[in-house]
Structure formats: structure tokens, C-alpha cells
Coordinates of C-alpha atoms and ligand atoms in Angstrom, one line a residue:
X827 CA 60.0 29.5 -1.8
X828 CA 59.2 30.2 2.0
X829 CA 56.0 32.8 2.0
X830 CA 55.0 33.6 5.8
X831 CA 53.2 36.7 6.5
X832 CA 53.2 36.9 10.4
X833 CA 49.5 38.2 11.3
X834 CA 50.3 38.5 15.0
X835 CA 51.8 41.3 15.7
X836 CA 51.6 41.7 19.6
X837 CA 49.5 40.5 22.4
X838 CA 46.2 42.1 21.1
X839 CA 43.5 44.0 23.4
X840 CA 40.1 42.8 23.2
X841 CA 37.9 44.9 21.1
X842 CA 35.3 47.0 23.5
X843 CA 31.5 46.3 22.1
X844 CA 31.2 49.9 21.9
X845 CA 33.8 49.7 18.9
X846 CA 31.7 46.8 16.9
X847 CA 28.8 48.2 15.5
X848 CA 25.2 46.4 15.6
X849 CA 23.5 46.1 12.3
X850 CA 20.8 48.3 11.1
X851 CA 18.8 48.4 8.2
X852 CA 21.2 50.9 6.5
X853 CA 23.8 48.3 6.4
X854 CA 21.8 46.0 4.0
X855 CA 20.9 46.8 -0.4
X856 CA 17.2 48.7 -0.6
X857 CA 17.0 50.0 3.3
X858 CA 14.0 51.9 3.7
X859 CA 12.4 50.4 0.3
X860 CA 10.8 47.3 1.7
X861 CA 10.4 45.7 -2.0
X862 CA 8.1 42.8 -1.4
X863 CA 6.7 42.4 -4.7
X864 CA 10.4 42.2 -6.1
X865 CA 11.3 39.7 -3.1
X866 CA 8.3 37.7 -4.2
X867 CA 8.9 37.6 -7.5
X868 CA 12.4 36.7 -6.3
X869 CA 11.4 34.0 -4.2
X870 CA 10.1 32.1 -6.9
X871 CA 12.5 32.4 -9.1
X872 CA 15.1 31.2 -6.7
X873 CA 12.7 28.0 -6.4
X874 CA 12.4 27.9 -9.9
X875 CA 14.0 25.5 -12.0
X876 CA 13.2 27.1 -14.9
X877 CA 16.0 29.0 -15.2
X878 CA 18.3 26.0 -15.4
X879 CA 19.1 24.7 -18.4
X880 CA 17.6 21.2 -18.5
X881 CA 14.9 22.1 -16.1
X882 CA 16.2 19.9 -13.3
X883 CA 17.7 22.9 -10.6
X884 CA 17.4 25.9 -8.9
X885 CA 19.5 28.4 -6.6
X886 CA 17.1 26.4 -3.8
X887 CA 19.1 22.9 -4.7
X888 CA 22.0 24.0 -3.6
X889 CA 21.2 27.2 -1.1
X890 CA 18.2 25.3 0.8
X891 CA 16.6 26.4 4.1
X892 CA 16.8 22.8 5.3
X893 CA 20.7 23.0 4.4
X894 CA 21.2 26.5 6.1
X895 CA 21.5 28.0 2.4
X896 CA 23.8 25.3 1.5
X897 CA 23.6 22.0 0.9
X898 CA 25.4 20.0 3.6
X899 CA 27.7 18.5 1.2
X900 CA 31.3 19.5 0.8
X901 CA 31.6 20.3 -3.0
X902 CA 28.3 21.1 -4.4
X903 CA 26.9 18.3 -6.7
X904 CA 25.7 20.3 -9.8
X905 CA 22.9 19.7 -12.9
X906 CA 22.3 16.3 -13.4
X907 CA 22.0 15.2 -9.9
X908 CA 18.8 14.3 -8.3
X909 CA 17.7 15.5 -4.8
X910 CA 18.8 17.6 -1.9
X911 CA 21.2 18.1 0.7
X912 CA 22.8 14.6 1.9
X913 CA 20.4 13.0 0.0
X914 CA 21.4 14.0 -3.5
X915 CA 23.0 11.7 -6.1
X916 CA 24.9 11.7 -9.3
X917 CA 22.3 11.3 -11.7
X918 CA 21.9 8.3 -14.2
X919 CA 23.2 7.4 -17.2
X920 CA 23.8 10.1 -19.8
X921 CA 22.6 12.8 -17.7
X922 CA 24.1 12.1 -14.9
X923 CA 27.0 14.9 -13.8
X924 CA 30.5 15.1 -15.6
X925 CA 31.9 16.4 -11.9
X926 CA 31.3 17.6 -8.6
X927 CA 31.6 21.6 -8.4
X928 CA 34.8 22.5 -7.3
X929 CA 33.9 24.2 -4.1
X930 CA 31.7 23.9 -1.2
X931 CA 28.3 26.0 -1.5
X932 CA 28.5 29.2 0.6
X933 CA 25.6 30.0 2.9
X934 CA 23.8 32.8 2.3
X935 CA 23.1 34.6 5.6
X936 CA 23.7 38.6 5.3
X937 CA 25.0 38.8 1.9
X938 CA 22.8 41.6 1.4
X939 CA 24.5 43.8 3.7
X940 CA 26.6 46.4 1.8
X941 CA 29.7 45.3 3.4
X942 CA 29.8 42.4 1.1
X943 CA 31.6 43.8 -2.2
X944 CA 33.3 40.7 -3.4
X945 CA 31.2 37.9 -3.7
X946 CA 32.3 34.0 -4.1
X947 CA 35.0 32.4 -2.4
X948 CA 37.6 34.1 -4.8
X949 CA 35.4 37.1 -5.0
X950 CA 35.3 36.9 -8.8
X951 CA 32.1 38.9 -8.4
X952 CA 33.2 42.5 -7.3
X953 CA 32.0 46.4 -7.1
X954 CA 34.7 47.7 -9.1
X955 CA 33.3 51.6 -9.5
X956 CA 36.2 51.8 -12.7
X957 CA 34.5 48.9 -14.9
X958 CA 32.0 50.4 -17.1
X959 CA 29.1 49.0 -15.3
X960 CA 30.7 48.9 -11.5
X961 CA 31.3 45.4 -11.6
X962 CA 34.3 43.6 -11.9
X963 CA 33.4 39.9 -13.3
X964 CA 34.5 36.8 -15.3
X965 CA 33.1 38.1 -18.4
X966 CA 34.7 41.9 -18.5
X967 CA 32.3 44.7 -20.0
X968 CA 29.9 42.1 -21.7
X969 CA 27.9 42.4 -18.1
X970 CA 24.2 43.6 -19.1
X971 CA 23.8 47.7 -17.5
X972 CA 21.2 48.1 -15.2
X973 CA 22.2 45.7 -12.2
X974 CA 20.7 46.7 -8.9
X975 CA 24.0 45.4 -7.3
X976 CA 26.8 43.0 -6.5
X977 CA 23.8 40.0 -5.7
X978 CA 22.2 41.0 -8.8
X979 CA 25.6 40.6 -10.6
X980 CA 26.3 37.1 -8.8
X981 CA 23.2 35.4 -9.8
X982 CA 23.2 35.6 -13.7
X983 CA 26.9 33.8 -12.9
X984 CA 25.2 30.3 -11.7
X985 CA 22.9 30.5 -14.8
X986 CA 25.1 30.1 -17.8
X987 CA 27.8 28.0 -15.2
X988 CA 28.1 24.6 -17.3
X989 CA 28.2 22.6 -14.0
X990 CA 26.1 24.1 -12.1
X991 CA 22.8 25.3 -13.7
X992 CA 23.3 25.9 -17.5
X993 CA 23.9 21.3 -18.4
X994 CA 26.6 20.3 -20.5
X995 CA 27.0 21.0 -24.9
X996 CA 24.4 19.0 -26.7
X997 CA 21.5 18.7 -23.8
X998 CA 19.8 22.3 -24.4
X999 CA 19.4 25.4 -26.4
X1000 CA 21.4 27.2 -22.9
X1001 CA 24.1 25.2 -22.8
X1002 CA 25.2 25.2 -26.2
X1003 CA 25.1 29.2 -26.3
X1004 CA 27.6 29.1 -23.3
X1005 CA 29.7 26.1 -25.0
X1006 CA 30.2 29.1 -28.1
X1007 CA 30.6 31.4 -25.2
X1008 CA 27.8 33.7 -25.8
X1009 CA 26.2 34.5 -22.5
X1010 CA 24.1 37.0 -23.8
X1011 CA 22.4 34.2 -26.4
X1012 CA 22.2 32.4 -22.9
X1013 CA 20.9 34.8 -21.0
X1014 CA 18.3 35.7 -23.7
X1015 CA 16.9 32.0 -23.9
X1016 CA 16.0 32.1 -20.1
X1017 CA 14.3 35.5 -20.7
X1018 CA 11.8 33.7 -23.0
X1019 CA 11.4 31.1 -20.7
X1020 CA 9.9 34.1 -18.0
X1021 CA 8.4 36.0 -20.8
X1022 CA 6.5 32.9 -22.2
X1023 CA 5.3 32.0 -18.3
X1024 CA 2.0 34.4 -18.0
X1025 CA 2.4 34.2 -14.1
X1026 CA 5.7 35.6 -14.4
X1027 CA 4.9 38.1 -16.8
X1028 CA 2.0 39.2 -14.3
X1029 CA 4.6 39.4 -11.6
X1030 CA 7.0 41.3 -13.3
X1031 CA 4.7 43.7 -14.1
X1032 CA 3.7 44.1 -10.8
X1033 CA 6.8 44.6 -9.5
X1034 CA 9.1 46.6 -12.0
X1035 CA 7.5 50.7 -13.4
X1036 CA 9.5 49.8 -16.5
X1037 CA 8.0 46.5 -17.2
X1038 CA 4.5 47.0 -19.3
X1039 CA 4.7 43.6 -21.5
X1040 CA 6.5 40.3 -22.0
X1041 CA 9.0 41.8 -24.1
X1042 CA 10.5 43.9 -21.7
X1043 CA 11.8 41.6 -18.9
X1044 CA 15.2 41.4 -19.5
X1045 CA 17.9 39.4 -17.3
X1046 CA 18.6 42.1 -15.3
X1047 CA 15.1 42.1 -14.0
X1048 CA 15.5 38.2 -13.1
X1049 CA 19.0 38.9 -11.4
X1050 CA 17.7 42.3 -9.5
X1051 CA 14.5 40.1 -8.2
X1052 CA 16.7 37.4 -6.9
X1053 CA 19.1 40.1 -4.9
X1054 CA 15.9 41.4 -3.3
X1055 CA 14.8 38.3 -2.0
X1056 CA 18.6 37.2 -1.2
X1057 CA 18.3 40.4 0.3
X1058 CA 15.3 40.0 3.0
X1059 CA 15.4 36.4 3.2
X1060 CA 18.6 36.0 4.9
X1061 CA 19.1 38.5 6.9
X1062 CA 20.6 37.2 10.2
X1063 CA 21.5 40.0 12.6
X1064 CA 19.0 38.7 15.3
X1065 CA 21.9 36.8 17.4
X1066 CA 22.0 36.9 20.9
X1067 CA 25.6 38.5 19.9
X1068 CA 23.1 41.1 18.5
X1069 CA 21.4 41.7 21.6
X1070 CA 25.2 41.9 23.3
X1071 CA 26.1 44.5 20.5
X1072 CA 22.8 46.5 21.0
X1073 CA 23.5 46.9 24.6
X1074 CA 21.7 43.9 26.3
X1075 CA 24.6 43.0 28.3
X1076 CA 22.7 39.7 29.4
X1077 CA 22.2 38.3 26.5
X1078 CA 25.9 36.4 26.6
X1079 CA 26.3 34.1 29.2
X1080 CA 30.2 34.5 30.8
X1081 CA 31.8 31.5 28.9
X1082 CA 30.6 32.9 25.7
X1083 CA 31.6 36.3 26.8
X1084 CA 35.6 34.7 27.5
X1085 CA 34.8 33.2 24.3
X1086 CA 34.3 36.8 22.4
X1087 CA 37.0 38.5 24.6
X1088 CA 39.2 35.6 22.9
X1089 CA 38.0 35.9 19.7
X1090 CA 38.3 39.9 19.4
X1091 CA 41.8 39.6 21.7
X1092 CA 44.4 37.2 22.2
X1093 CA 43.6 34.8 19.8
X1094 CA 44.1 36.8 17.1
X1095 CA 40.8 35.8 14.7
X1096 CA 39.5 39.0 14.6
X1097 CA 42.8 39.8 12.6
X1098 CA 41.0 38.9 10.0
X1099 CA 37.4 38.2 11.2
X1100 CA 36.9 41.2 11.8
X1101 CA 33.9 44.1 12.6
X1102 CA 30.7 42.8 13.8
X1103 CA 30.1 40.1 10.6
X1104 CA 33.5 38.9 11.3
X1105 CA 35.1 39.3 8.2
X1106 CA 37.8 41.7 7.2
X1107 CA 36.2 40.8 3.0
X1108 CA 40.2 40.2 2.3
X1109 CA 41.8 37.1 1.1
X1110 CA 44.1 35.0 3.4
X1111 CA 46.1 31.4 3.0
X1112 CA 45.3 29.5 6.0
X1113 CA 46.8 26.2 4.3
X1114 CA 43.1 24.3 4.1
X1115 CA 43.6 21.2 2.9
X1116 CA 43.1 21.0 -1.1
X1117 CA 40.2 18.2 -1.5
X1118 CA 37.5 17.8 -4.6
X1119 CA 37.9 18.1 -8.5
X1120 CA 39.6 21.7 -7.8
X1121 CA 38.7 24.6 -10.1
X1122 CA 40.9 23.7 -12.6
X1123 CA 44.6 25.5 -12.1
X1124 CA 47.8 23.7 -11.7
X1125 CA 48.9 21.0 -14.4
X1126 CA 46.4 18.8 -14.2
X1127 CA 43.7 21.0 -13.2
X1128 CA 43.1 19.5 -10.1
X1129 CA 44.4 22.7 -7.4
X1130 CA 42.0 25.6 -6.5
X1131 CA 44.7 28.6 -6.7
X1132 CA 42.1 30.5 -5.3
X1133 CA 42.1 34.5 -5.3
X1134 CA 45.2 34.1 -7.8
X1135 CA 42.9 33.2 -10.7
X1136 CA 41.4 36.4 -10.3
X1137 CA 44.2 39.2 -10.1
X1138 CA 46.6 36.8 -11.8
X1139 CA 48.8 37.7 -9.1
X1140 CA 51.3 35.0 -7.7
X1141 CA 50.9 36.1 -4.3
X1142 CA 47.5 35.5 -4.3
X1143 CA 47.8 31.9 -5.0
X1144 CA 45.9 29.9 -2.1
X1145 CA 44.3 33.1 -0.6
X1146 CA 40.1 32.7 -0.1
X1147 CA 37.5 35.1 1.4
X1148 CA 37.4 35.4 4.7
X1149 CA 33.8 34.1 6.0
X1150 CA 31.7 35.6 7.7
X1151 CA 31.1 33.2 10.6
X1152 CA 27.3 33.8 11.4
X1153 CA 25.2 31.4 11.8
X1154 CA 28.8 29.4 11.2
X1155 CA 28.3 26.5 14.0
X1156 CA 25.2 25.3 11.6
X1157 CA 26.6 26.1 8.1
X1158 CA 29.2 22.5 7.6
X1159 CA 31.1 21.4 6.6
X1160 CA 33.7 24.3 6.8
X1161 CA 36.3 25.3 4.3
X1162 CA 36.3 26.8 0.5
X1163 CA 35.6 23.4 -0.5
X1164 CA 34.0 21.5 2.9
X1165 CA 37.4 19.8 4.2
X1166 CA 36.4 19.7 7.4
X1167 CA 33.1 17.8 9.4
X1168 CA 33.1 19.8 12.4
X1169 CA 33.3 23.3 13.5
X1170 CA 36.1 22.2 16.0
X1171 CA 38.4 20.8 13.5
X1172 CA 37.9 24.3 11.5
X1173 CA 39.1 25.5 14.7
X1174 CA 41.7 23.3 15.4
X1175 CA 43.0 23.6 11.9
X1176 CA 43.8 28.0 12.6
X1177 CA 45.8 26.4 15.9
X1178 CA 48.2 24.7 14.3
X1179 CA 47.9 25.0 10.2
X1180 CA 50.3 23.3 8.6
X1181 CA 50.3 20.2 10.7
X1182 CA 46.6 19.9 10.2
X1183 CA 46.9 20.2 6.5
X1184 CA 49.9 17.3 6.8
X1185 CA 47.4 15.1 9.3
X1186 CA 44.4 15.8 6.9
X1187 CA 42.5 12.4 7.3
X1188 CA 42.8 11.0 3.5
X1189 CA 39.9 8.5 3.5
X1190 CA 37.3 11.0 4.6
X1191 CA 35.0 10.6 1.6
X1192 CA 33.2 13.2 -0.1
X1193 CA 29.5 12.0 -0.8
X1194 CA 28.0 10.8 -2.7
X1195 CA 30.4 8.5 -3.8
X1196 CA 31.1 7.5 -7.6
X1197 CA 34.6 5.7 -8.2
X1198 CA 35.6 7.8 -10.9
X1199 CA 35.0 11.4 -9.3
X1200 CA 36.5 9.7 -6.1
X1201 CA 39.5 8.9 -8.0
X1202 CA 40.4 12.8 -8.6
X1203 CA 39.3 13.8 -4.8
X1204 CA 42.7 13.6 -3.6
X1205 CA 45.1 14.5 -5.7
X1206 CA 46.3 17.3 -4.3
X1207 CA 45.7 16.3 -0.5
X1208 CA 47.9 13.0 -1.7
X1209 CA 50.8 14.2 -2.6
X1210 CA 53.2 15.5 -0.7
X1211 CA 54.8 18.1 -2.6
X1212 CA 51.7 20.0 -3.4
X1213 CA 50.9 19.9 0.5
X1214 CA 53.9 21.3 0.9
X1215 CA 53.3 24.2 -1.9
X1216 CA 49.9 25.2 0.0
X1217 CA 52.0 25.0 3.4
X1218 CA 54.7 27.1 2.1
X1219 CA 51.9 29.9 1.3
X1220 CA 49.9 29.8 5.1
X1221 CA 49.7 33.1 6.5
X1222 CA 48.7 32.0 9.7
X1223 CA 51.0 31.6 13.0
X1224 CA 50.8 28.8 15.3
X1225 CA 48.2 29.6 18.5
X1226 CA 48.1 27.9 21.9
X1227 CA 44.7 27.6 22.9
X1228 CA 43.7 25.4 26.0
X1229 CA 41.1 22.9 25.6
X1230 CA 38.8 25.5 28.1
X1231 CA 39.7 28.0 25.3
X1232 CA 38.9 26.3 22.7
X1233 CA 35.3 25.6 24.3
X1234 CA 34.9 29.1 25.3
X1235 CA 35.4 29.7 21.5
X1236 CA 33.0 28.0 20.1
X1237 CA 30.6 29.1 22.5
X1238 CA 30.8 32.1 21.5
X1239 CA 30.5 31.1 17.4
X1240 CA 27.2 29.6 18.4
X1241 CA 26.3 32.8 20.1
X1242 CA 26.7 34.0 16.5
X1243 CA 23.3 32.1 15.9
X1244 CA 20.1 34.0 14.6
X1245 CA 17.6 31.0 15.2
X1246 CA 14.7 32.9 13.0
X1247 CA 16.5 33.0 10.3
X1248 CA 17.6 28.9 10.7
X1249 CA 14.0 28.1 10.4
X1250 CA 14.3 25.2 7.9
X1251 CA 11.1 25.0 5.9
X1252 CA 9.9 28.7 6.3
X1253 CA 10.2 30.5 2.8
X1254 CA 9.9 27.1 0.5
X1255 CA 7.2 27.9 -1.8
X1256 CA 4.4 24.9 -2.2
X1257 CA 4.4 26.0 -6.3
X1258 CA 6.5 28.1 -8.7
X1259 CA 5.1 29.5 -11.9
X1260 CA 6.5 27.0 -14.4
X1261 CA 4.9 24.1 -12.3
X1262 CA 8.0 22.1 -12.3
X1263 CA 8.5 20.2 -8.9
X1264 CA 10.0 22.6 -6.4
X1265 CA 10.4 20.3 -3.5
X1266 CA 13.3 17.9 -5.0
Ligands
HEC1331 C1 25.2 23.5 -8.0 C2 25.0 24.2 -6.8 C3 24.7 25.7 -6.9 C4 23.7 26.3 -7.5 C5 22.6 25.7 -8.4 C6 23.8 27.7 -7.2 N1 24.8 27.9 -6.3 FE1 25.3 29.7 -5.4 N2 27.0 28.9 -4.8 C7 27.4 27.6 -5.0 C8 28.8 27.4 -4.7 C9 29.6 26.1 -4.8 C10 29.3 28.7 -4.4 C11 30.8 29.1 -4.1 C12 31.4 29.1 -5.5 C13 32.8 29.7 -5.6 O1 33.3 30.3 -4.7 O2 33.4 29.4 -6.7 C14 28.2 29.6 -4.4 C15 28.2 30.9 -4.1 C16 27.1 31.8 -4.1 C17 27.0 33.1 -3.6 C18 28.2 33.9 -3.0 C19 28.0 34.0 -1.5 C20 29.2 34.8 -0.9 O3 29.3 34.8 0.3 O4 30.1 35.3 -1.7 C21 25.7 33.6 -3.8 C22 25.2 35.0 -3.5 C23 25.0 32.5 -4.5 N3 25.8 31.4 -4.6 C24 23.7 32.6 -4.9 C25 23.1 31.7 -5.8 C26 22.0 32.0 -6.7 C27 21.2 33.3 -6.6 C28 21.8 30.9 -7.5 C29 20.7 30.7 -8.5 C30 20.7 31.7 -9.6 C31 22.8 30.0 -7.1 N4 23.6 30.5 -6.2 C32 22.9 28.7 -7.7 C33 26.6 26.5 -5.4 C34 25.4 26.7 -6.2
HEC1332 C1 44.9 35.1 8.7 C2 43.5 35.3 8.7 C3 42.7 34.5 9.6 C4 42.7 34.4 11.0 C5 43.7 35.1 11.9 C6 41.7 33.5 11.4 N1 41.0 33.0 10.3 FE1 39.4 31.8 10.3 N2 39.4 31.7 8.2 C7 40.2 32.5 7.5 C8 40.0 32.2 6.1 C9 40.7 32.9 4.9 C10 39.1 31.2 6.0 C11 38.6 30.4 4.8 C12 39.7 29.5 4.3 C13 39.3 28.6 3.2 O1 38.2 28.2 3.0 O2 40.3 28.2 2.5 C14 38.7 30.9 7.4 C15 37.8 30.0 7.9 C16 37.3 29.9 9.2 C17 36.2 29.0 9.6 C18 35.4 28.2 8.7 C19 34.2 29.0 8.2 C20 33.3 28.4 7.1 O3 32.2 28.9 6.9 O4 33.8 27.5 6.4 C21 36.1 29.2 10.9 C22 35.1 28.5 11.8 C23 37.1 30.1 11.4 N3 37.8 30.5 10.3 C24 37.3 30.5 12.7 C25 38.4 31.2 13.1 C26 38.8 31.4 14.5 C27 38.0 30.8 15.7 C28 40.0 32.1 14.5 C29 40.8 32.4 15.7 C30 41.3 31.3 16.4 C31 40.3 32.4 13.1 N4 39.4 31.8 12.3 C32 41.4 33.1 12.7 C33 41.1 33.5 7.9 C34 41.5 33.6 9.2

């Protein structure tokens, strides 16, 4: 079956800046209520790994300052691995992980802004004002009330994720209540854990009216705290793009300027890139090639299907989030599961889809390498007739871009660049509450 949505419609007319807004603080969750004791509070539990299972992660692992919120690794490397960024492993022995994560760890700049209502590369995560609590989730109406909003919603997901945070059946009390697929007995377990840490229980006293004692810090507490600090942290609308956007006419130099003339004209990426975070929040099939364990669709488990698994609609099969692309020449590698190394292949690849998903370079490894998770990396990329099933699905059309054009592009990405908020080791606490090592 031959699926092609043609997204260019005619020769497009750059956007003026006076149609892009510039950000403001009524764009982003709790304007006007600074929070601080709540972002504090959130801060270290973000640090904390505590809230994981086995004790051995936090959010930090895999949404680090030194990473730019990620991790620098294509597919996140979950529970059971040891260290940061580049440098983590696959743990030892029995511990060590059962699989990588599926998909590459998204960076966290300006997910607070209220634009964002669909969170995760699928947007499983979703304002949904019909569902009984406003979200729309994996786990339907069993989603605890009193969620600040779609962050807040998010971050209990990590926490009772097998792979990720929660360990695997048999290695603690958290993991075996989501192997019986209670994620309320989960949840519950990790409130202890905060109500049975005195600092915590000081903090959250501090920080929520409703909270007098122990007993009442519930999970929604844990999850608002961590959207506050989400929320302040990584904010990232200090770009000299900014500047351009709040008049300073200066502040781009003229390459970059062709560059944003491109981007929001003739080339077409603001098609979907679009408004002044450069994302439209829609799903799209841009034919990325299909490397890593996969989420677990197709036969064998091995194909990411994407925004299909979500609305169990057919036509959705292959379609991801747009990304926002601040801060986007620092965040590699690029893709819903880090296919590609450099921001110019990312590029390249929207030129000229389907022969970049056929040319995909097979023996680029993802690291760390282990033989046996190696060995299901490809499975998809290798053969031929599942290329051709994510081909047949690409929504984009072939571009011709000049090499000068190309440049002028990616100028102006990096223009997208909010230096304060790349600062690498600002934010890291020295301690967290539980004492447990924050700096691995
Ligand atoms: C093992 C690594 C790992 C850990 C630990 C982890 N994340 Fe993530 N995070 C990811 C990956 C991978 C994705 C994308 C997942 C997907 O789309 O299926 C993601 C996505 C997100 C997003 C969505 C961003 C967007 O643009 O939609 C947010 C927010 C987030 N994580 C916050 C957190 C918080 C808060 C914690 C701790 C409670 C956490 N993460 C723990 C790897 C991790
Ligand atoms: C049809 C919609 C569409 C158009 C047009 C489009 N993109 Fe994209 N872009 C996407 C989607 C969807 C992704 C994520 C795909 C995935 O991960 O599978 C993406 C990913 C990217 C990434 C990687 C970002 C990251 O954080 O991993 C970059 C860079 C990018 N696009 C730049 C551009 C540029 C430059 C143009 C114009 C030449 C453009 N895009 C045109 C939809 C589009």
C-alpha cells in the first residue's frame, strides 16, 4: 500500500517575525506563582534515586545537565546500568539490564510551556479535558486526581516503567506490584519511601497547605513537585532567536537570518515545525530509520509503530511528535530512537527521506555494546521489506537544498541555542535526602 501525504503545497512565503510570538511567562504551567519551595523539593527528587525501584536511578540518569537533559546515548540504557551519559554500562551479572529502552531520551528544554499537551514521543501522555481526570494515559481512569498537569501526569509514568525506573519481577517490593499490574500498590510503596525520609517530610510540609504530616504526601505531591522544577529548570526561551523575536533585529547575523527565512519559507519545515518552539505538537512519518529493541509492535516485537499504538489507528503507524528543535544542535543524537550522530544527517535525512532510510549506515553501533542486545538492533533497519513498510508510510516530499542552504539552516538551528540554560553542572544537587550517591 502506497501512503504519501504531500506536505508541500506551493512555494511557501516566509513567516514575518511579527507573526511568531516571543515567549512570556504566561506561556509556561504556574506563571505568576514562582513556586520555589515546590521546585526545590522537586529538584531533589528528580536527583533522587529513591524513587526507583532498586535504588540505583533517577530522572537525572537519564535527563542530565551534562547530557542536555538527555543522556547522549541513542536508546536510553535503563535500571541496572551503572553511570552516566557515554559513560554508562549494562550492569553485571544478574542485575545487569534485560534491554536497552526502546527510544532515545527526549530533552527537556520548555516542556513546561502550556503548548506542550501530548507528552512522549507517541504522546501517550495527553490533556484530554473528556477523561475523568483531564488526562489521557496508558493506564485509563486508574490516574490518581489531583495532578497539577500534563508534567505531573508524565513523571509517575517512569516510576512504575519496568525498564526504566521500577527493576524487573523478583528484585523489589515496586516491581513486583507493577509485574501484578497494580500501579497504585506501586505508587504507594514509593510514598513510604518519602514519608519515612524526615527531610522529605519537612519539605513537603513546607511546600504543600494540605500537607501537615507523613501520612498525607501522596504521589501526586511527588509528581506535581517534579513538574515545578521541570517547570523552572528548563526553561529555554533566552535564544538569540529570542532576542530576534522580541524585536532585537541584531541579534541574528544575515546567514542565520537566510537560514530562518528558509526554515519558515521555502523549505517547508515550518510545515510542521511550526510557531516559535517549532513544533506543530502533531504526529508525522518522516521514514527515520527503525534502529534499537523497538517498543514492542510488529511480530516479533522489534518495530516502534509509533503514534499508532496509541489511537490504534492504522494511519498512524510510523507517525512521532514533532520536536521542538531548541536547543536541538546540542541535544544528539537525533531521532525518536537516536538514529542519527549529527544534526546534519537529521537534516539531510528531511531532503531526501526514503533514500536516507535505504542508505542508513548498518554498522553504526549503539553503545554500549553487549552481543546479545546488539543482535536485536537491526532487525528492522536489516531487512528490506520492513524498510520498505516505513518508506511506504513517509509523509515527507523530496527537497533540493544547496550545500549554502543547508549551512544557512543549521545556522540558524544553533541560533535556537539558550546558552544559560546548557549550563552543564548548574542545578546538580551535592546531596539528596535519602543520602544515596547522586553524582553516578
Ligand atoms: C531510563 C531512562 C529514563 C529515566 C530514568 C527517565 N526518563 Fe524521561 N524519558 C526517557 C525516554 C527514553 C523518553 C521518551 C520515551 C518515549 O517516547 O517512549 C523520556 C521522555 C520524558 C519526557 C517527555 C518529554 C517530551 O518532550 O514529551 C519527560 C517530561 C520526562 N521523560 C521526564 C522524566 C522524569 C520526570 C523522570 C523521573 C520520574 C524520567 N523522565 C525518568 C528516558 C528516561
Ligand atoms: C512532515 C513534517 C516535517 C517537516 C516538513 C520537517 N520535519 Fe523535521 N521532524 C519531523 C518529525 C515528525 C521528526 C521526528 C521524527 C522521528 O523521530 O521519528 C522530525 C525531526 C527533526 C529533527 C531531529 C530533532 C531531534 O530532536 O531529534 C530535526 C533537526 C529536524 N526535524 C529538522 C527539520 C528541518 C530543518 C526541516 C526542513 C528542512 C524539517 N525538519 C521538516 C517532522 C517534520
Amino acid at each position: 500500500m502506497r501512503y504519501v501525504i504531500a506536505v508541500f503545497l506551493a512555494a511557501l512565503t516566509p513567516v514575518s517575525a511579527a507573526e511568531l510570538q516571543p515567549l512570556s511567562d504566561t506561556d509556561f504551567h504556574y506563571a505568576g506563582r514562582p513556586n520555589s519551595q515546590q521546585a526545590e523539593l522537586g529538584r531533589f527528587l528528580f536527583y533522587d534515586k529513591i524513587l526507583s525501584g532498586n535504588r540505583n536511578i533517577s530522572c537525572a540518569t537519564c535527563h542530565h545537565p551534562a547530557h542536555e537533559t538527555g543522556d547522549g546515548l541513542r536508546v536510553s540504557i535503563g535500571e541496572g546500568g551503572s553511570g552516566l551519559g557515554s559513560l554508562r554500562d549494562t550492569g553485571r551479572g544478574a542485575s545487569a539490564i534485560a534491554s536497552r529502552v526502546g527510544r532515545n531520551a527526549q530533552p527537556l528544554f520548555n516542556v513546561g510551556a502550556r503548548e506542550f499537551t501530548a507528552l512522549f514521543h507517541d504522546g501517550r501522555v495527553e490533556v484530554d479535558q473528556r477523561e475523568p481526570n483531564n488526562f489521557l494515559t496508558p493506564i485509563g481512569d486508574r490516574l490518581p486526581d489531583g495532578l497539577d498537569n500534563v508534567l505531573a501526569a508524565q513523571a509517575l509514568f517512569p516510576l512504575v516503567s519496568v525498564d526504566e525506573m521500577a527493576g524487573q519481577t523478583g528484585e523489589n517490593d515496586v516491581a513486583d506490584a507493577v509485574s501484578d499490574n497494580d500501579v497504585h500498590r506501586a505508587w504507594n510503596l514509593l510514598e513510604r519511601r518519602i514519608q519515612s525520609t524526615p527531610e522529605y517530610v519537612t519539605l513537603m510540609v513546607a511546600a504543600y497547605p494540605h500537607i501537615e504530616q507523613a501520612d498525607d504526601i501522596a504521589i501526586t505531591d511527588i509528581g506535581n513537585a517534579i513538574a515545578a522544577f521541570t517547570v523552572l529548570e528548563w526553561r529555554a526561551d533566552e535564544s538569540r532567536f529570542d532576542a530576534f523575536l522580541r524585536g532585537d533585529d541584531a541579534s541574528l547575523t544575515s546567514m542565520e537570518k537566510r537560514g530562518y527565512e528558509l526554515f519558515y519559507g521555502a523549505s517547508g519545515c515550518s510545515e510542521c515545525h511550526s510557531g516559535s518552539l517549532q513544533t506543530d505538537h502533531d504526529f508525522h512519518a518522516i521514514a527515520l530509520p527503525q534502529i534499537g529493541p523497538g517498543k514492542g509492535h510488529g511480530f516479533d516485537g522489534h518495530e516502534d509503530f509509533g503514534r499508532e499504538f496509541v489511537t490504534g489507528n492504522p494511519s498512524d503507524r510510523y507517525r512521532f511528535r514533532t520536536p521542538s528543535l531548541r536547543n536541538v544542535s546540542h541535544t544528539g543524537p537525533w531521532g525518536h530512537n537516536g538514529a542519527f550522530d549529527t544534526l546534519e544527517a537529521a537534516v539531510h535525512h528531511h531532503l531526501s527521506p526514503v533514500r536516507s532510510l535505504n542508505d542508513y549506515y548498518l554498522s553504526a553501533q549503539i553503545k554500549p555494546s553487549r552481543s546479545d542486545l546488539d543482535a536485536k538492533d537491526y532487525l528492522v533497519q536489516g531487512s528490506t521489506l520492513r524498510r520498505n513498510a516505513i518508506a511506504s508510510r513517509n509523509e515527507l516530499t523530496n527537497t533540493k537544498l544547496s550545500d549554502v542552504q543547508i549551512q544557512e539552516l543549521l545556522a540558524f538551528l544553533e541560533a535556537l541555542s539558550d546558552a544559560r540554560s546548557l549550563s552543564t553542572d548548574a542545578g546538580v544537587p551535592q546531596q539528596v535526602p535519602s543520602g544515596l550517591p547522586v553524582s553516578d
